[in-house]
mmCIF file with all atom_site columns, C-alpha atoms in Angstrom:
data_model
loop_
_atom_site.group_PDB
_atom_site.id
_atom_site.type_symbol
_atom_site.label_atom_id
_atom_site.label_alt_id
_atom_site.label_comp_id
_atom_site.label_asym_id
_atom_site.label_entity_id
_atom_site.label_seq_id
_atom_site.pdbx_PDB_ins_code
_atom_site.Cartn_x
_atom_site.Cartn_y
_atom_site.Cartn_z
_atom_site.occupancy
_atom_site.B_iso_or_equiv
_atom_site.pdbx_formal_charge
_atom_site.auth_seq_id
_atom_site.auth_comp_id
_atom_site.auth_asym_id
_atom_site.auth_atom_id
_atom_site.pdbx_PDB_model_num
ATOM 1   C CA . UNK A 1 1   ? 26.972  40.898  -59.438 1.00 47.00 ? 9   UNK A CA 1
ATOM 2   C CA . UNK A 1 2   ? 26.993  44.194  -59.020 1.00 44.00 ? 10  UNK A CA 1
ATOM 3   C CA . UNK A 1 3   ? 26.346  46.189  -55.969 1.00 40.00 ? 11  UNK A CA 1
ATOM 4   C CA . UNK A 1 4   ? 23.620  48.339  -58.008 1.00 43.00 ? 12  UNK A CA 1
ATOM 5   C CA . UNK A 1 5   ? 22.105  44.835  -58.939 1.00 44.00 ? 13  UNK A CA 1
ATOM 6   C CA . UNK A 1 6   ? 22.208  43.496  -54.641 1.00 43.00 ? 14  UNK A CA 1
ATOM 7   C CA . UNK A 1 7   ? 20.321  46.791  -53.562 1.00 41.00 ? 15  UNK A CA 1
ATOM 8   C CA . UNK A 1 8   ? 17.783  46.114  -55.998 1.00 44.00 ? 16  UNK A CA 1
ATOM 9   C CA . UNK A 1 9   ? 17.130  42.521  -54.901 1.00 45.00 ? 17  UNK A CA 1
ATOM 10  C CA . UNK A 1 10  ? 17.558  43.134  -51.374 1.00 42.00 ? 18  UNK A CA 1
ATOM 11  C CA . UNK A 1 11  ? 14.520  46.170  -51.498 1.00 45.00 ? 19  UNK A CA 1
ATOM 12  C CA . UNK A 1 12  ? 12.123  43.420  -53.341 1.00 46.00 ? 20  UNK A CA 1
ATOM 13  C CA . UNK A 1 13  ? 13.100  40.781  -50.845 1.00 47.00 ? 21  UNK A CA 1
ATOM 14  C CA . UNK A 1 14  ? 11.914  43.119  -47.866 1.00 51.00 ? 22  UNK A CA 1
ATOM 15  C CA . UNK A 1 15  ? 8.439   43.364  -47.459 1.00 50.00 ? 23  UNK A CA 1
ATOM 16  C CA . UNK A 1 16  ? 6.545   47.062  -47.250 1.00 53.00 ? 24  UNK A CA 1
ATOM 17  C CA . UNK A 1 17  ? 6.225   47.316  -43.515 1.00 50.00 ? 25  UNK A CA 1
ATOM 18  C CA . UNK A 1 18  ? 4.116   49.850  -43.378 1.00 54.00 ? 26  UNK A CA 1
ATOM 19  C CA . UNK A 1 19  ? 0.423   48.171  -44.008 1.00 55.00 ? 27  UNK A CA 1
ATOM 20  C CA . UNK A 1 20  ? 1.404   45.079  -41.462 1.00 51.00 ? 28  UNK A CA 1
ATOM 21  C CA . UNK A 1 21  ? -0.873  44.242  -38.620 1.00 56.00 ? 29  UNK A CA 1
ATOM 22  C CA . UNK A 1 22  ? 0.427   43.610  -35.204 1.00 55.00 ? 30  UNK A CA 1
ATOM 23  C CA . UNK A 1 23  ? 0.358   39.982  -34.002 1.00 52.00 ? 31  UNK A CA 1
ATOM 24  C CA . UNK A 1 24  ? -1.708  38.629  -31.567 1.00 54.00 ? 32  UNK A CA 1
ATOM 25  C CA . UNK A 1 25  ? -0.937  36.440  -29.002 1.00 49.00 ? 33  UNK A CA 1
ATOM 26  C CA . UNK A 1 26  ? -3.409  34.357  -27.485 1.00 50.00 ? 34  UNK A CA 1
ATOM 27  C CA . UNK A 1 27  ? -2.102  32.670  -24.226 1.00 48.00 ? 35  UNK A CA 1
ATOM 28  C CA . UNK A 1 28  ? -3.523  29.155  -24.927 1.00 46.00 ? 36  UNK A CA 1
ATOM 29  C CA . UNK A 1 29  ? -2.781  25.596  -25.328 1.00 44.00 ? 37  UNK A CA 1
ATOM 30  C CA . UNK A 1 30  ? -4.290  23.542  -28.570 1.00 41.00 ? 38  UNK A CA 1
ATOM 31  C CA . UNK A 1 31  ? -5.645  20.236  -27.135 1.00 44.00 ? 39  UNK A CA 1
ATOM 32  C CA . UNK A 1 32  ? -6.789  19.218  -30.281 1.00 43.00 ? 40  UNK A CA 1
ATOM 33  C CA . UNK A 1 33  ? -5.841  19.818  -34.337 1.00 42.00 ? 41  UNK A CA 1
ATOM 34  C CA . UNK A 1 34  ? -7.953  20.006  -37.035 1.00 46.00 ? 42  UNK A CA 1
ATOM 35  C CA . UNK A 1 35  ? -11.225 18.102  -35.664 1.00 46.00 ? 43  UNK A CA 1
ATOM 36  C CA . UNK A 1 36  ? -13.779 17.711  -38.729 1.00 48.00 ? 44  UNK A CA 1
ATOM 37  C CA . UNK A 1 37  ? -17.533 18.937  -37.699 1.00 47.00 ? 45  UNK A CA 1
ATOM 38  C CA . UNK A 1 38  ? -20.633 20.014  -39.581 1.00 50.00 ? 46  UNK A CA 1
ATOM 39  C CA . UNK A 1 39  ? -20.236 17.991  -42.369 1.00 53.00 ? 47  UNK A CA 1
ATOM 40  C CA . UNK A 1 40  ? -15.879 18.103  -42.361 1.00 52.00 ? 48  UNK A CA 1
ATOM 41  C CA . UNK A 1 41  ? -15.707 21.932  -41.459 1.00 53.00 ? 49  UNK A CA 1
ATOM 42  C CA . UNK A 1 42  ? -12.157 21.944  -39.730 1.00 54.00 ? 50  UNK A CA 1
ATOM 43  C CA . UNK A 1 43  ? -12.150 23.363  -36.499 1.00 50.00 ? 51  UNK A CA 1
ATOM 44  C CA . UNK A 1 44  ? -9.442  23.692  -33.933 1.00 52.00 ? 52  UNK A CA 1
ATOM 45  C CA . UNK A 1 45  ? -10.236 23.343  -29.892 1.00 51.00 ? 53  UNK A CA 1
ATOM 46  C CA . UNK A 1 46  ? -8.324  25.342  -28.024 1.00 58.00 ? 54  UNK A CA 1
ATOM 47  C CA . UNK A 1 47  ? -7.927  25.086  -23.699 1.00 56.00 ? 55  UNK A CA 1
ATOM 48  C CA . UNK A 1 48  ? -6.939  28.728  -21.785 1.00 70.00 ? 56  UNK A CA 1
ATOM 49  C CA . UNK A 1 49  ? -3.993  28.007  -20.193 1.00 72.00 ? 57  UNK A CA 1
ATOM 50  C CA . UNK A 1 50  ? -5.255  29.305  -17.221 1.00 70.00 ? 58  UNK A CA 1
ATOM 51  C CA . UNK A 1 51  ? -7.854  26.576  -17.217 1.00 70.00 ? 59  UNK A CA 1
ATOM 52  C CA . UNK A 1 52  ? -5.067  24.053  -18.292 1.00 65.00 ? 60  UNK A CA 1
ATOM 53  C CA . UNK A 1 53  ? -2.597  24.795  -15.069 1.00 66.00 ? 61  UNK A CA 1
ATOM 54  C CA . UNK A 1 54  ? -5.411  25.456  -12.414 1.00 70.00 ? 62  UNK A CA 1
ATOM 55  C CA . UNK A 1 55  ? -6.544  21.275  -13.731 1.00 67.00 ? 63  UNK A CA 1
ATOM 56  C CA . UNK A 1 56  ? -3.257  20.038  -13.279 1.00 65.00 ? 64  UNK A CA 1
ATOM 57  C CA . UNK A 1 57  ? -2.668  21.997  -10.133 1.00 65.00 ? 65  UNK A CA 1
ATOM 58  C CA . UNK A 1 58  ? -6.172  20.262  -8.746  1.00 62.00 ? 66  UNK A CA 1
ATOM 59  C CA . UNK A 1 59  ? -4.276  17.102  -9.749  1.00 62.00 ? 67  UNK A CA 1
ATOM 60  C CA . UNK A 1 60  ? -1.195  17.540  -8.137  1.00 65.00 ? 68  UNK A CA 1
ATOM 61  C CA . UNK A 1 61  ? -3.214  18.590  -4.962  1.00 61.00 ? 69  UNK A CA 1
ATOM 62  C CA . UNK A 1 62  ? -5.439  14.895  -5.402  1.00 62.00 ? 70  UNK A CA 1
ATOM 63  C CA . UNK A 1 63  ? -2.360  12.776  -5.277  1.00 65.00 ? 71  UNK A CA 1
ATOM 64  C CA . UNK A 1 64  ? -0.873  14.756  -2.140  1.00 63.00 ? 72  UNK A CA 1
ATOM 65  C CA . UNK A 1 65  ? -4.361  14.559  -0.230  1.00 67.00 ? 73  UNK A CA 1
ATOM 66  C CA . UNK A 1 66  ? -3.908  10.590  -0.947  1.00 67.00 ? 74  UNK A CA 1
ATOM 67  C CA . UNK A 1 67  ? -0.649  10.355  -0.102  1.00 68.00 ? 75  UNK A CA 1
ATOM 68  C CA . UNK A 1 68  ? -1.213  11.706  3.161   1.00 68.00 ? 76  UNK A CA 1
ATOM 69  C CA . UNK A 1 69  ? -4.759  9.544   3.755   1.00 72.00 ? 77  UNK A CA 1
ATOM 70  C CA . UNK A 1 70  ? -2.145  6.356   2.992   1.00 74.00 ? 78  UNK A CA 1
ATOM 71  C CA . UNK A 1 71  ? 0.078   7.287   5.490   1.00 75.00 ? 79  UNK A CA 1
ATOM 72  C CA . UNK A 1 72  ? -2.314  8.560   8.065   1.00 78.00 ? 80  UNK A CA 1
ATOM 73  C CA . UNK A 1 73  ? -4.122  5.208   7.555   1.00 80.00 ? 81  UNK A CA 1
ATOM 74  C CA . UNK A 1 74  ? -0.800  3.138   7.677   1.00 90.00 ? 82  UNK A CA 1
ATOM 75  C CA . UNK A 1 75  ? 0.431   5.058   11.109  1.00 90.00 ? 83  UNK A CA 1
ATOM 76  C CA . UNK A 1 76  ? -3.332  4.159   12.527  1.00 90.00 ? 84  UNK A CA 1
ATOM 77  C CA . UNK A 1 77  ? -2.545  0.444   12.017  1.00 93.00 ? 85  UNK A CA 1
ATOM 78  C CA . UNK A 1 78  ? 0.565   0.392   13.332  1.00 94.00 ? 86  UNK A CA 1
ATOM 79  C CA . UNK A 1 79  ? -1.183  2.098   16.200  1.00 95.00 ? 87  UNK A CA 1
ATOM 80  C CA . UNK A 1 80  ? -4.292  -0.570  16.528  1.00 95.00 ? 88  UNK A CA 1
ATOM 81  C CA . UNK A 1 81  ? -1.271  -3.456  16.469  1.00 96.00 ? 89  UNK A CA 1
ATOM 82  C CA . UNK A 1 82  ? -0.086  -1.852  19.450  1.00 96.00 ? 90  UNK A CA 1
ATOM 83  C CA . UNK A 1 83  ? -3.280  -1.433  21.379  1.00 97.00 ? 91  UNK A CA 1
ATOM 84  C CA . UNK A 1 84  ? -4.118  -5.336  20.046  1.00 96.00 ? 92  UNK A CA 1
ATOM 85  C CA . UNK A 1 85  ? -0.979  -6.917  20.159  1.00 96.00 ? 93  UNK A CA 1
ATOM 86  C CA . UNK A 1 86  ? -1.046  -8.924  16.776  1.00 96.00 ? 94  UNK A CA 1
ATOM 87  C CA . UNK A 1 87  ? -1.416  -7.865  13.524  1.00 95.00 ? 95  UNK A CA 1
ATOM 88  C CA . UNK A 1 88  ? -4.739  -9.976  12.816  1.00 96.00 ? 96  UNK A CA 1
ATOM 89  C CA . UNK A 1 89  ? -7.214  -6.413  13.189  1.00 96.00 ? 97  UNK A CA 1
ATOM 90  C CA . UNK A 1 90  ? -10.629 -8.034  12.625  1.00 96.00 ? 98  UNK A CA 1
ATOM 91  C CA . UNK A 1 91  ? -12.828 -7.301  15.472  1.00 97.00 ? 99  UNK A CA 1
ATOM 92  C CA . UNK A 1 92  ? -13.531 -11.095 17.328  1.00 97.00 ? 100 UNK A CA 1
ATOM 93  C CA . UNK A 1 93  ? -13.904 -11.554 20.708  1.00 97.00 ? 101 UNK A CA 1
ATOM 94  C CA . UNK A 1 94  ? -10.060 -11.912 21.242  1.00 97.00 ? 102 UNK A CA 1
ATOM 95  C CA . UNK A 1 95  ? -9.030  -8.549  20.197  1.00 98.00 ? 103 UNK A CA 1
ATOM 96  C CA . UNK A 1 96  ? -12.867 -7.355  22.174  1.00 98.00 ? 104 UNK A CA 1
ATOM 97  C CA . UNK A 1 97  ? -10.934 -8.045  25.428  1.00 98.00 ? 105 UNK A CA 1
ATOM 98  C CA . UNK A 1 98  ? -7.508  -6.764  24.688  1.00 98.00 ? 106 UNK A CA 1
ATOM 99  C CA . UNK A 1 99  ? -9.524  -3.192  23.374  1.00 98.00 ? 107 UNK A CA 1
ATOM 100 C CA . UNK A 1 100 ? -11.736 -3.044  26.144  1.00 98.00 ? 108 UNK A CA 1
ATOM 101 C CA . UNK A 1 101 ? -8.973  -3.503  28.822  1.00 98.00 ? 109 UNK A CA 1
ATOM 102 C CA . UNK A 1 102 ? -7.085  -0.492  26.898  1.00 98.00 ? 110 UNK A CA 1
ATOM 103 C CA . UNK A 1 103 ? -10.067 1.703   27.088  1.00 98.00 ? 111 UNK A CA 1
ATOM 104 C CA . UNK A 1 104 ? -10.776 1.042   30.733  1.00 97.00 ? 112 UNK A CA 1
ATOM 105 C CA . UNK A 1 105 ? -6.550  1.758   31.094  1.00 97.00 ? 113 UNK A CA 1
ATOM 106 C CA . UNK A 1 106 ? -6.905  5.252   29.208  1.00 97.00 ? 114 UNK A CA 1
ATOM 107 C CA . UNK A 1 107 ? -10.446 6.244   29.020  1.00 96.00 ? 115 UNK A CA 1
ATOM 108 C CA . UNK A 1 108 ? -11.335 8.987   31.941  1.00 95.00 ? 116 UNK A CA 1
ATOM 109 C CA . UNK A 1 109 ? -14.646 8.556   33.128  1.00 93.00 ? 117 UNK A CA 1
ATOM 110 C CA . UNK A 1 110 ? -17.334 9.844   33.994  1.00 94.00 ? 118 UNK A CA 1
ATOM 111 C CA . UNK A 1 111 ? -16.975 11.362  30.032  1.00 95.00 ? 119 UNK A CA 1
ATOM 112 C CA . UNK A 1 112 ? -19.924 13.927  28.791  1.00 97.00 ? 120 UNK A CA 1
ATOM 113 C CA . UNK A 1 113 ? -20.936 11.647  25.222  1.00 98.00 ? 121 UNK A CA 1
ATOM 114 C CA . UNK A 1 114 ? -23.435 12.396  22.728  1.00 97.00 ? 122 UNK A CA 1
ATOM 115 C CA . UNK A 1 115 ? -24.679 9.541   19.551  1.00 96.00 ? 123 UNK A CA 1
ATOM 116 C CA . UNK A 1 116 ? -22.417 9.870   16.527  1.00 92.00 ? 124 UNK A CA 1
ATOM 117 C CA . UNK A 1 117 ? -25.538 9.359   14.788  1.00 92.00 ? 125 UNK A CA 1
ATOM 118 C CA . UNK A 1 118 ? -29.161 8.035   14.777  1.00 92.00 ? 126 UNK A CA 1
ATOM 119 C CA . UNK A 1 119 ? -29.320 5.347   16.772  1.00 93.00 ? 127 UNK A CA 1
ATOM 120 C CA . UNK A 1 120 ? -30.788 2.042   15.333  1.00 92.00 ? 128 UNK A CA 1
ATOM 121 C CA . UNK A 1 121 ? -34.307 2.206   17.190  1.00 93.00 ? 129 UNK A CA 1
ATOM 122 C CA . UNK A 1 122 ? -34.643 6.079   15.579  1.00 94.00 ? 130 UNK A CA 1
ATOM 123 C CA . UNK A 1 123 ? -34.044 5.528   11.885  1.00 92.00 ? 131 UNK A CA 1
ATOM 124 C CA . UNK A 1 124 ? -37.274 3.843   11.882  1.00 93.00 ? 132 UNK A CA 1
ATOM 125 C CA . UNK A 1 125 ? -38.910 7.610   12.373  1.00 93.00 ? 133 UNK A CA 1
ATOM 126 C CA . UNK A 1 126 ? -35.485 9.738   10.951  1.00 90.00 ? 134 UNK A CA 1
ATOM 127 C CA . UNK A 1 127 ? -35.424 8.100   7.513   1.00 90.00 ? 135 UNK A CA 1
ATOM 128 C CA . UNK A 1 128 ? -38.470 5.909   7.078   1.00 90.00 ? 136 UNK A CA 1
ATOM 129 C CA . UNK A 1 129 ? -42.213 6.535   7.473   1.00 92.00 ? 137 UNK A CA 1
ATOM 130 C CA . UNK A 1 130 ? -42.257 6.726   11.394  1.00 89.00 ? 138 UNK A CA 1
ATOM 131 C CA . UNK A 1 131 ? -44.803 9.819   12.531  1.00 92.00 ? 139 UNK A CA 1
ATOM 132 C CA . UNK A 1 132 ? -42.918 12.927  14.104  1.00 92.00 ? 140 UNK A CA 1
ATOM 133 C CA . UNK A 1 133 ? -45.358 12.352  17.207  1.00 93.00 ? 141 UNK A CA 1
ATOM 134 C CA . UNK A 1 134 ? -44.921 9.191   17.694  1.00 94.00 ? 142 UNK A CA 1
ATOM 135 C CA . UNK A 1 135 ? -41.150 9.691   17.741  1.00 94.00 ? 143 UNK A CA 1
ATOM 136 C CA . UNK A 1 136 ? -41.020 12.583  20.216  1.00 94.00 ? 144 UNK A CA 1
ATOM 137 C CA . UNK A 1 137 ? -42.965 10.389  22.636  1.00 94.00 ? 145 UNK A CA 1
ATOM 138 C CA . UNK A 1 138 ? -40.529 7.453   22.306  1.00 95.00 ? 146 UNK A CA 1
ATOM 139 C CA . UNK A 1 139 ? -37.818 10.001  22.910  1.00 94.00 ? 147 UNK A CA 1
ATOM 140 C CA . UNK A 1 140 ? -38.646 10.377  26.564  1.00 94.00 ? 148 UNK A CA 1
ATOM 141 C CA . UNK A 1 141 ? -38.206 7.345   27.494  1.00 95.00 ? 149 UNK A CA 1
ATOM 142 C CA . UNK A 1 142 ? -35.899 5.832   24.598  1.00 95.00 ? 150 UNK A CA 1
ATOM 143 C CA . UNK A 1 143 ? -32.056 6.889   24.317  1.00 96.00 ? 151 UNK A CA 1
ATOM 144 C CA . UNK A 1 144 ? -31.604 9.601   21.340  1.00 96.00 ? 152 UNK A CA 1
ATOM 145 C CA . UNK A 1 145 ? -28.803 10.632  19.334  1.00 95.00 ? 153 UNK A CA 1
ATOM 146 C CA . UNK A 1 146 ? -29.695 14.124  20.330  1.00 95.00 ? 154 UNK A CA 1
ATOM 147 C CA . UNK A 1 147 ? -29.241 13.242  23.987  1.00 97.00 ? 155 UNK A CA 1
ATOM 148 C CA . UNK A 1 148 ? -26.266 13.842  26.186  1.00 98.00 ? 156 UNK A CA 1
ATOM 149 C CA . UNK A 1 149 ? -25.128 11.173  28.602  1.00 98.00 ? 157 UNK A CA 1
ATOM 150 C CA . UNK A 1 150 ? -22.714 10.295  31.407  1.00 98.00 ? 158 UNK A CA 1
ATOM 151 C CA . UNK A 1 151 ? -20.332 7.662   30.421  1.00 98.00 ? 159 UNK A CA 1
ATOM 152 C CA . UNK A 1 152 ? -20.081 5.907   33.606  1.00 98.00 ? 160 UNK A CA 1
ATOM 153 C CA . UNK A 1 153 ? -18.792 2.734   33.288  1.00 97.00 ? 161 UNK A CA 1
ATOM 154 C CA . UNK A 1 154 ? -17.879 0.038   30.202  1.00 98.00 ? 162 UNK A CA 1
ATOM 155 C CA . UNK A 1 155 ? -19.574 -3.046  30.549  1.00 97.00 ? 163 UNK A CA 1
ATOM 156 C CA . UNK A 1 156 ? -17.425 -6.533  30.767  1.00 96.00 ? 164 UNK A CA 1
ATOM 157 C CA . UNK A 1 157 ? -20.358 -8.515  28.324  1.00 93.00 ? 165 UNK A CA 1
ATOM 158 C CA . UNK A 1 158 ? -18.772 -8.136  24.791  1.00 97.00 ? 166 UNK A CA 1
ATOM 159 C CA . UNK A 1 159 ? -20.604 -9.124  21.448  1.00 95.00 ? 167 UNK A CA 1
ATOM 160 C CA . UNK A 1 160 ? -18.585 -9.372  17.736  1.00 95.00 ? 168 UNK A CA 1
ATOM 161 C CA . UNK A 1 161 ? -21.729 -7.720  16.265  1.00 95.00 ? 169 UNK A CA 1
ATOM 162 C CA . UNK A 1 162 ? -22.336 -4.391  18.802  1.00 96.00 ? 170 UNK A CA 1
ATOM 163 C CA . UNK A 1 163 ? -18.538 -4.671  20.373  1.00 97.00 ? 171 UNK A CA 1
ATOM 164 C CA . UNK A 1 164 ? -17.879 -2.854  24.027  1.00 98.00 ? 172 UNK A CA 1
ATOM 165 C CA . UNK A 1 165 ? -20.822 -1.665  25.624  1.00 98.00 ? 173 UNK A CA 1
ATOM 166 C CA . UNK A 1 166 ? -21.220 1.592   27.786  1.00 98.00 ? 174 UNK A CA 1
ATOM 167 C CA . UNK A 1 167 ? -23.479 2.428   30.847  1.00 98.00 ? 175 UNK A CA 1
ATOM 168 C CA . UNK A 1 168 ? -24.926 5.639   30.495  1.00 98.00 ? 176 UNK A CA 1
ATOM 169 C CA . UNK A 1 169 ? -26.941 8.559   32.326  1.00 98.00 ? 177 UNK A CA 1
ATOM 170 C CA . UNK A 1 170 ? -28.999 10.637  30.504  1.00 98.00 ? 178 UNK A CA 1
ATOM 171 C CA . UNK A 1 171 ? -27.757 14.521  31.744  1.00 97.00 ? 179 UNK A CA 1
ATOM 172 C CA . UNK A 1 172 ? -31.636 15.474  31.847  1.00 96.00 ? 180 UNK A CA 1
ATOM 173 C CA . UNK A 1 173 ? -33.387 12.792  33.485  1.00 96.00 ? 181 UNK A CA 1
ATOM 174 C CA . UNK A 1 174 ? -30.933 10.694  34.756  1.00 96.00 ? 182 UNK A CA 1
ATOM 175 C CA . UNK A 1 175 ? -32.467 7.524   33.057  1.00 97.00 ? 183 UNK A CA 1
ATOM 176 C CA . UNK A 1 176 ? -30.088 4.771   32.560  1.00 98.00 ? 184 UNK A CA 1
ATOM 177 C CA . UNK A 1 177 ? -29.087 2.884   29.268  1.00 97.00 ? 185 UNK A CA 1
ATOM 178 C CA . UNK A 1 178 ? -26.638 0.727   27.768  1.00 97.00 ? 186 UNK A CA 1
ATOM 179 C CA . UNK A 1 179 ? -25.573 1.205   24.488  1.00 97.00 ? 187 UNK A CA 1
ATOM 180 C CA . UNK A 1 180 ? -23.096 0.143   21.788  1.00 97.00 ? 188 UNK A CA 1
ATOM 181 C CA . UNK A 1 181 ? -19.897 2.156   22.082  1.00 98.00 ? 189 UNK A CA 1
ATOM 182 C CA . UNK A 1 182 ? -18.937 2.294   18.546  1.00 96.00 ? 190 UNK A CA 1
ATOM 183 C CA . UNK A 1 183 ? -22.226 4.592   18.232  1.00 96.00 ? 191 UNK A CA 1
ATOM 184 C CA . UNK A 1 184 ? -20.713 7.174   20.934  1.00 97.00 ? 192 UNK A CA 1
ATOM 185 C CA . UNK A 1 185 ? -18.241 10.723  20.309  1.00 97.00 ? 193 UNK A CA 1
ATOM 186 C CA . UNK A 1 186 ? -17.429 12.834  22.986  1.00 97.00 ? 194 UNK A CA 1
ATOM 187 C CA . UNK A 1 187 ? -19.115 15.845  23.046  1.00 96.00 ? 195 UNK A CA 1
ATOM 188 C CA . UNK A 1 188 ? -15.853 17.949  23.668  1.00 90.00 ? 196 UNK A CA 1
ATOM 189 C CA . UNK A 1 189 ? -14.446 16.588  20.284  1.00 80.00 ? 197 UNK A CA 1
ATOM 190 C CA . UNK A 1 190 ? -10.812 17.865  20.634  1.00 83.00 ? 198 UNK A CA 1
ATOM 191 C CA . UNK A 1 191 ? -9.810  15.882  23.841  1.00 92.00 ? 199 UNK A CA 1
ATOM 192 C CA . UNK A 1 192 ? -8.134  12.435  24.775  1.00 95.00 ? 200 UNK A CA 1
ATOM 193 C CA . UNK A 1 193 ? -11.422 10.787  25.520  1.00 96.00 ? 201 UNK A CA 1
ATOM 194 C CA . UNK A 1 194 ? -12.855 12.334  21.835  1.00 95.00 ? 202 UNK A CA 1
ATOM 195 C CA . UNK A 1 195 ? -9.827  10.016  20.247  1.00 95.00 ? 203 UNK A CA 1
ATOM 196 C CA . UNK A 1 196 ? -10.217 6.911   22.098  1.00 96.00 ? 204 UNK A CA 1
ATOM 197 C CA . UNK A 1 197 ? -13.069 6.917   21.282  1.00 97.00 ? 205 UNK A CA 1
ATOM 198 C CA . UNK A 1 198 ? -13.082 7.684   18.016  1.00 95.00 ? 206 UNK A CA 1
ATOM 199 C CA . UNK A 1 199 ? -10.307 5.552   17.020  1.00 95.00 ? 207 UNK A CA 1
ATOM 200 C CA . UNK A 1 200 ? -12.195 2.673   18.637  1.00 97.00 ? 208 UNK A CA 1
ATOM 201 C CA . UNK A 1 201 ? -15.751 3.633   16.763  1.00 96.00 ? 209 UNK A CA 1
ATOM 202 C CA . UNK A 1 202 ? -13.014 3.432   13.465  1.00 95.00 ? 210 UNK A CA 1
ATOM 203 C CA . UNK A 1 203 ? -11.448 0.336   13.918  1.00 97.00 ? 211 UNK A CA 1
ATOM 204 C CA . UNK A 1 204 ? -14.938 -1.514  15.187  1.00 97.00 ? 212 UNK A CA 1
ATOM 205 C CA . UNK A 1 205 ? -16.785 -0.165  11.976  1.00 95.00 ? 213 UNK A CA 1
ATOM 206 C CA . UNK A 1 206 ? -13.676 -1.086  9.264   1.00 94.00 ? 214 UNK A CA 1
ATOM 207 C CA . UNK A 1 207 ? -12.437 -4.373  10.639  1.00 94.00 ? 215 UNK A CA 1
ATOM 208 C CA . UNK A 1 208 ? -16.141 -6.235  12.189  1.00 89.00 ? 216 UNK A CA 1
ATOM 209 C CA . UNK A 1 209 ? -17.269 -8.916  9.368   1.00 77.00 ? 217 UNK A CA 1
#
């Protein structure tokens, strides 16, 4: 062929440059092709990618959060087998003993404590129909969750429903109680005392039928 004959195809295969638009590019990810709406209208879905990484990165962080809950929870067995001796954990009057004598080992008392929550008498007035007035008068002479107490002593009587008991002094009056333990926290949270005894409240609460 002759050269004359090459230039000539070589200008028609080049397109005219000159009335081109530039190209877009639009930083997505297609999540679906083609879907038929509207009566078959073709329309494709498309996911930012932005969106796309910040879901898998909120994934990635979900697995970590339960790997570590697994192997806090696994290292808190291995510590309530210590404290119990056995690896049976359900809360009966055996393992009642073995906790309390730990507690009375490690616990230092007197302990300032405060209820973890309402106690049983109070839900009656916190979350049912009880009257406000009614409830404030109670207060004075019933234990509240809002109280503060003395932690003076934990009683020897055990039960496999309420677990260790405590013997308490209201800070205000001085009144007297006894009260479940599991129901306690320390009111200076970050301290030996706040552990024990939130530990205890955790294994009492999973492991009691």
């Amino acid at each position: 062929m002759a050269k004359s004959n090459q230039r000539q195809n070589k200008n028609k295969s080049q397109p005219d440059t000159r009335n081109l638009k530039p190209i877009e590019i639009d930083e997505t990810i297609i999540s679906a092709k083609n879907a038929k709406v509207n009566g078959g209208e073709n329309l494709t879905i498309t996911v930012p990618i932005e969106d796309f990484l910040q879901r898998i990165g909120a994934f990635q962080g979900m697995e970590k959060e339960d790997e570590a809950e697994q192997i806090h929870w696994e290292v808190f067995e291995q510590k309530l087998e210590e404290i119990l001796g056995t690896t049976n954990l359900e809360v009966n009057l055996t393992n009642l003993k073995k906790y309390l004598k730990y507690l009375k080992q490690n616990l230092t008392i007197p302990c300032l404590v405060t209820g973890m929550e309402e106690f049983e008498w109070e839900e009656h007035y916190t979350m049912g129909p009880g009257s406000k007035k009614e409830y404030q008068k109670l207060k004075k002479t019933q234990p509240s969750y809002t109280d503060q107490f003395n932690l003076l002593k934990l009683d020897n009587i055990l039960d496999v429903e309420y677990g260790i008991f405590a013997v308490l002094e209201r800070t205000t009056d001085n009144r007297k109680f006894t009260l479940p333990l599991a129901d306690l926290e320390t009111v200076v949270e970050d301290s030996i005392n706040g552990e024990l005894l939130e530990d205890y409240s955790m294994w009492f609460f999973t492991y009691c039928e």
